[in-house]
């Protein structure tokens, strides 16, 4: 498999999950401004959406949208238990978290990186996000990970978004459970390896 990524972007989430799953894969860096891969390929020819993450399977099939890509990866190695089993309520709770992170955190936080986003919108968005971060902090009380004691694909996604929050200088000092969670996820070997591979850590 081949994962097209931009360092530190939302593609970090499936990158982490690929390493957690122990699957064979390669990573290909994409310049999202020029829409060229590191080999000079036109990225639009690979993914007409022009967005990462893009996962190209061994047979050439292209899979996009991060929350879906991580589910596919997890299901290739069910023994790693990166998603609860089919039909279980726990699996639906995992999908619930993926959906929440995609629609409430990712969608809200990404415009804050755009210099063209109006300041008033940024202020309102940051205020709303602080409330959502407080909700995450409460949800993680007495838990190792979002689903309890086992790391899941939802954690890879949330960790990626929390890296964004830190880059945007969100004050997380009043959210101890969320802070310790971020540190716990960062300490995982697969997470560390993904950060090193993307040049995000020495």
mmCIF file of N, CA and C in Angstrom, residues 100-173:
data_model
loop_
_atom_site.group_PDB
_atom_site.id
_atom_site.type_symbol
_atom_site.label_atom_id
_atom_site.label_comp_id
_atom_site.label_asym_id
_atom_site.label_seq_id
_atom_site.Cartn_x
_atom_site.Cartn_y
_atom_site.Cartn_z
ATOM 1 N N UNK A 100 -17.367 12.458 15.400
ATOM 2 C CA UNK A 100 -17.298 13.681 16.214
ATOM 3 C C UNK A 100 -16.002 14.442 15.925
ATOM 4 N N UNK A 101 -14.899 13.712 15.878
ATOM 5 C CA UNK A 101 -13.606 14.356 15.624
ATOM 6 C C UNK A 101 -13.591 14.987 14.227
ATOM 7 N N UNK A 102 -14.158 14.282 13.248
ATOM 8 C CA UNK A 102 -14.180 14.794 11.872
ATOM 9 C C UNK A 102 -15.048 16.035 11.734
ATOM 10 N N UNK A 103 -16.241 15.985 12.316
ATOM 11 C CA UNK A 103 -17.204 17.072 12.091
ATOM 12 C C UNK A 103 -17.100 18.220 13.091
ATOM 13 N N UNK A 104 -16.725 17.923 14.313
ATOM 14 C CA UNK A 104 -16.717 18.960 15.346
ATOM 15 C C UNK A 104 -15.328 19.528 15.641
ATOM 16 N N UNK A 105 -14.292 18.705 15.490
ATOM 17 C CA UNK A 105 -12.941 19.180 15.791
ATOM 18 C C UNK A 105 -12.189 19.534 14.495
ATOM 19 N N UNK A 106 -12.037 18.565 13.615
ATOM 20 C CA UNK A 106 -11.285 18.783 12.370
ATOM 21 C C UNK A 106 -11.891 19.914 11.546
ATOM 22 N N UNK A 107 -13.177 19.843 11.300
ATOM 23 C CA UNK A 107 -13.833 20.852 10.458
ATOM 24 C C UNK A 107 -13.732 22.252 11.061
ATOM 25 N N UNK A 108 -13.756 22.312 12.399
ATOM 26 C CA UNK A 108 -13.683 23.621 13.062
ATOM 27 C C UNK A 108 -12.270 24.186 13.085
ATOM 28 N N UNK A 109 -11.297 23.310 13.325
ATOM 29 C CA UNK A 109 -9.938 23.793 13.563
ATOM 30 C C UNK A 109 -9.174 24.124 12.280
ATOM 31 N N UNK A 110 -9.472 23.441 11.175
ATOM 32 C CA UNK A 110 -8.674 23.636 9.958
ATOM 33 C C UNK A 110 -8.724 25.069 9.408
ATOM 34 N N UNK A 111 -9.876 25.790 9.460
ATOM 35 C CA UNK A 111 -9.876 27.169 8.935
ATOM 36 C C UNK A 111 -8.981 28.125 9.734
ATOM 37 N N UNK A 112 -8.615 27.751 10.952
ATOM 38 C CA UNK A 112 -7.784 28.626 11.779
ATOM 39 C C UNK A 112 -6.356 28.744 11.231
ATOM 40 N N UNK A 113 -5.961 27.816 10.373
ATOM 41 C CA UNK A 113 -4.639 27.876 9.751
ATOM 42 C C UNK A 113 -4.614 28.799 8.534
ATOM 43 N N UNK A 114 -5.790 29.145 8.028
ATOM 44 C CA UNK A 114 -5.885 29.938 6.803
ATOM 45 C C UNK A 114 -5.792 31.434 7.126
ATOM 46 N N UNK A 115 -4.758 32.115 6.631
ATOM 47 C CA UNK A 115 -4.618 33.541 6.928
ATOM 48 C C UNK A 115 -5.766 34.393 6.388
ATOM 49 N N UNK A 116 -6.526 33.847 5.442
ATOM 50 C CA UNK A 116 -7.647 34.599 4.878
ATOM 51 C C UNK A 116 -8.920 34.489 5.715
ATOM 52 N N UNK A 117 -8.904 33.587 6.712
ATOM 53 C CA UNK A 117 -10.079 33.449 7.579
ATOM 54 C C UNK A 117 -10.229 34.716 8.425
ATOM 55 N N UNK A 118 -11.417 35.338 8.415
ATOM 56 C CA UNK A 118 -11.621 36.579 9.180
ATOM 57 C C UNK A 118 -11.357 36.388 10.679
ATOM 58 N N UNK A 119 -10.780 37.415 11.305
ATOM 59 C CA UNK A 119 -10.440 37.339 12.731
ATOM 60 C C UNK A 119 -11.654 37.072 13.601
ATOM 61 N N UNK A 120 -12.784 37.668 13.240
ATOM 62 C CA UNK A 120 -14.003 37.474 14.038
ATOM 63 C C UNK A 120 -14.424 36.003 14.030
ATOM 64 N N UNK A 121 -14.320 35.385 12.855
ATOM 65 C CA UNK A 121 -14.656 33.964 12.742
ATOM 66 C C UNK A 121 -13.688 33.130 13.570
ATOM 67 N N UNK A 122 -12.395 33.487 13.499
ATOM 68 C CA UNK A 122 -11.391 32.753 14.261
ATOM 69 C C UNK A 122 -11.670 32.833 15.759
ATOM 70 N N UNK A 123 -12.039 34.029 16.229
ATOM 71 C CA UNK A 123 -12.320 34.210 17.657
ATOM 72 C C UNK A 123 -13.502 33.338 18.081
ATOM 73 N N UNK A 124 -14.575 33.378 17.309
ATOM 74 C CA UNK A 124 -15.773 32.588 17.627
ATOM 75 C C UNK A 124 -15.470 31.094 17.587
ATOM 76 N N UNK A 125 -14.684 30.682 16.595
ATOM 77 C CA UNK A 125 -14.350 29.267 16.441
ATOM 78 C C UNK A 125 -13.487 28.781 17.591
ATOM 79 N N UNK A 126 -12.498 29.586 17.985
ATOM 80 C CA UNK A 126 -11.626 29.202 19.092
ATOM 81 C C UNK A 126 -12.432 29.060 20.381
ATOM 82 N N UNK A 127 -13.381 29.966 20.588
ATOM 83 C CA UNK A 127 -14.230 29.913 21.779
ATOM 84 C C UNK A 127 -15.049 28.625 21.802
ATOM 85 N N UNK A 128 -15.636 28.291 20.643
ATOM 86 C CA UNK A 128 -16.439 27.063 20.544
ATOM 87 C C UNK A 128 -15.561 25.829 20.719
ATOM 88 N N UNK A 129 -14.348 25.864 20.169
ATOM 89 C CA UNK A 129 -13.440 24.724 20.286
ATOM 90 C C UNK A 129 -12.978 24.508 21.726
ATOM 91 N N UNK A 130 -12.810 25.572 22.470
ATOM 92 C CA UNK A 130 -12.413 25.422 23.875
ATOM 93 C C UNK A 130 -13.453 24.597 24.638
ATOM 94 N N UNK A 131 -14.728 24.817 24.320
ATOM 95 C CA UNK A 131 -15.799 24.044 24.968
ATOM 96 C C UNK A 131 -15.732 22.576 24.561
ATOM 97 N N UNK A 132 -15.400 22.335 23.311
ATOM 98 C CA UNK A 132 -15.287 20.952 22.831
ATOM 99 C C UNK A 132 -14.072 20.254 23.440
ATOM 100 N N UNK A 133 -12.995 21.010 23.630
ATOM 101 C CA UNK A 133 -11.810 20.438 24.271
ATOM 102 C C UNK A 133 -12.102 20.110 25.735
ATOM 103 N N UNK A 134 -12.918 20.947 26.358
ATOM 104 C CA UNK A 134 -13.324 20.673 27.750
ATOM 105 C C UNK A 134 -14.165 19.401 27.808
ATOM 106 N N UNK A 135 -15.009 19.195 26.800
ATOM 107 C CA UNK A 135 -15.806 17.974 26.723
ATOM 108 C C UNK A 135 -14.903 16.751 26.573
ATOM 109 N N UNK A 136 -13.877 16.866 25.737
ATOM 110 C CA UNK A 136 -12.927 15.765 25.564
ATOM 111 C C UNK A 136 -12.212 15.466 26.878
ATOM 112 N N UNK A 137 -11.831 16.518 27.576
ATOM 113 C CA UNK A 137 -11.150 16.351 28.867
ATOM 114 C C UNK A 137 -12.027 15.567 29.838
ATOM 115 N N UNK A 138 -13.298 15.918 29.895
ATOM 116 C CA UNK A 138 -14.257 15.222 30.768
ATOM 117 C C UNK A 138 -14.435 13.775 30.334
ATOM 118 N N UNK A 139 -14.503 13.565 29.018
ATOM 119 C CA UNK A 139 -14.713 12.212 28.476
ATOM 120 C C UNK A 139 -13.542 11.285 28.767
ATOM 121 N N UNK A 140 -12.358 11.866 28.934
ATOM 122 C CA UNK A 140 -11.150 11.058 29.160
ATOM 123 C C UNK A 140 -10.853 10.825 30.636
ATOM 124 N N UNK A 141 -11.678 11.352 31.509
ATOM 125 C CA UNK A 141 -11.451 11.169 32.938
ATOM 126 C C UNK A 141 -11.502 9.679 33.284
ATOM 127 N N UNK A 142 -10.485 9.200 33.981
ATOM 128 C CA UNK A 142 -10.374 7.792 34.386
ATOM 129 C C UNK A 142 -10.279 6.833 33.202
ATOM 130 N N UNK A 143 -9.848 7.329 32.039
ATOM 131 C CA UNK A 143 -9.686 6.484 30.852
ATOM 132 C C UNK A 143 -8.271 6.623 30.317
ATOM 133 N N UNK A 144 -7.749 5.535 29.788
ATOM 134 C CA UNK A 144 -6.460 5.586 29.096
ATOM 135 C C UNK A 144 -6.637 6.178 27.698
ATOM 136 N N UNK A 145 -7.716 5.738 27.018
ATOM 137 C CA UNK A 145 -7.978 6.155 25.647
ATOM 138 C C UNK A 145 -9.473 6.428 25.476
ATOM 139 N N UNK A 146 -9.877 6.869 24.296
ATOM 140 C CA UNK A 146 -11.276 7.253 24.082
ATOM 141 C C UNK A 146 -12.256 6.119 24.348
ATOM 142 N N UNK A 147 -11.845 4.879 24.016
ATOM 143 C CA UNK A 147 -12.745 3.737 24.208
ATOM 144 C C UNK A 147 -12.492 2.995 25.523
ATOM 145 N N UNK A 148 -11.595 3.516 26.338
ATOM 146 C CA UNK A 148 -11.289 2.842 27.600
ATOM 147 C C UNK A 148 -9.813 2.548 27.722
ATOM 148 N N UNK A 149 -9.481 1.263 27.853
ATOM 149 C CA UNK A 149 -8.077 0.889 28.059
ATOM 150 C C UNK A 149 -7.340 0.474 26.795
ATOM 151 N N UNK A 150 -8.054 0.469 25.660
ATOM 152 C CA UNK A 150 -7.402 0.020 24.422
ATOM 153 C C UNK A 150 -7.330 1.152 23.398
ATOM 154 N N UNK A 151 -6.139 1.350 22.823
ATOM 155 C CA UNK A 151 -5.926 2.340 21.772
ATOM 156 C C UNK A 151 -6.731 1.948 20.533
ATOM 157 N N UNK A 152 -7.341 2.941 19.887
ATOM 158 C CA UNK A 152 -8.122 2.683 18.676
ATOM 159 C C UNK A 152 -7.808 3.718 17.609
ATOM 160 N N UNK A 153 -8.393 3.528 16.433
ATOM 161 C CA UNK A 153 -8.199 4.474 15.336
ATOM 162 C C UNK A 153 -8.659 5.877 15.715
ATOM 163 N N UNK A 154 -9.653 5.975 16.588
ATOM 164 C CA UNK A 154 -10.151 7.289 17.020
ATOM 165 C C UNK A 154 -9.063 8.058 17.758
ATOM 166 N N UNK A 155 -8.220 7.364 18.484
ATOM 167 C CA UNK A 155 -7.129 8.021 19.219
ATOM 168 C C UNK A 155 -6.077 8.591 18.264
ATOM 169 N N UNK A 156 -5.800 7.877 17.184
ATOM 170 C CA UNK A 156 -4.828 8.379 16.199
ATOM 171 C C UNK A 156 -5.332 9.683 15.596
ATOM 172 N N UNK A 157 -6.635 9.742 15.336
ATOM 173 C CA UNK A 157 -7.246 10.943 14.745
ATOM 174 C C UNK A 157 -7.249 12.093 15.758
ATOM 175 N N UNK A 158 -7.677 11.813 16.980
ATOM 176 C CA UNK A 158 -7.731 12.871 17.983
ATOM 177 C C UNK A 158 -6.334 13.401 18.295
ATOM 178 N N UNK A 159 -5.363 12.518 18.392
ATOM 179 C CA UNK A 159 -3.989 12.943 18.662
ATOM 180 C C UNK A 159 -3.501 13.911 17.577
ATOM 181 N N UNK A 160 -3.815 13.610 16.329
ATOM 182 C CA UNK A 160 -3.436 14.479 15.214
ATOM 183 C C UNK A 160 -4.063 15.858 15.368
ATOM 184 N N UNK A 161 -5.330 15.892 15.736
ATOM 185 C CA UNK A 161 -6.019 17.173 15.936
ATOM 186 C C UNK A 161 -5.458 17.941 17.134
ATOM 187 N N UNK A 162 -5.026 17.227 18.159
ATOM 188 C CA UNK A 162 -4.451 17.900 19.326
ATOM 189 C C UNK A 162 -3.080 18.482 19.011
ATOM 190 N N UNK A 163 -2.357 17.876 18.081
ATOM 191 C CA UNK A 163 -1.112 18.482 17.602
ATOM 192 C C UNK A 163 -1.420 19.811 16.914
ATOM 193 N N UNK A 164 -2.511 19.852 16.180
ATOM 194 C CA UNK A 164 -2.937 21.093 15.539
ATOM 195 C C UNK A 164 -3.297 22.141 16.594
ATOM 196 N N UNK A 165 -4.030 21.710 17.615
ATOM 197 C CA UNK A 165 -4.438 22.652 18.673
ATOM 198 C C UNK A 165 -3.212 23.271 19.340
ATOM 199 N N UNK A 166 -2.199 22.457 19.568
ATOM 200 C CA UNK A 166 -0.960 22.975 20.179
ATOM 201 C C UNK A 166 -0.250 23.925 19.226
ATOM 202 N N UNK A 167 -0.234 23.607 17.946
ATOM 203 C CA UNK A 167 0.398 24.487 16.954
ATOM 204 C C UNK A 167 -0.300 25.839 16.885
ATOM 205 N N UNK A 168 -1.601 25.842 17.156
ATOM 206 C CA UNK A 168 -2.392 27.076 17.134
ATOM 207 C C UNK A 168 -2.415 27.773 18.498
ATOM 208 N N UNK A 169 -1.579 27.282 19.419
ATOM 209 C CA UNK A 169 -1.408 27.890 20.743
ATOM 210 C C UNK A 169 -2.685 27.881 21.591
ATOM 211 N N UNK A 170 -3.475 26.806 21.475
ATOM 212 C CA UNK A 170 -4.623 26.652 22.373
ATOM 213 C C UNK A 170 -4.091 26.408 23.780
ATOM 214 N N UNK A 171 -4.707 27.030 24.759
ATOM 215 C CA UNK A 171 -4.294 26.850 26.150
ATOM 216 C C UNK A 171 -4.973 25.600 26.702
ATOM 217 N N UNK A 172 -4.187 24.545 26.890
ATOM 218 C CA UNK A 172 -4.731 23.285 27.400
ATOM 219 C C UNK A 172 -4.375 23.065 28.870
ATOM 220 N N UNK A 173 -3.844 24.098 29.516
ATOM 221 C CA UNK A 173 -3.335 23.953 30.884
ATOM 222 C C UNK A 173 -4.416 23.581 31.895
#
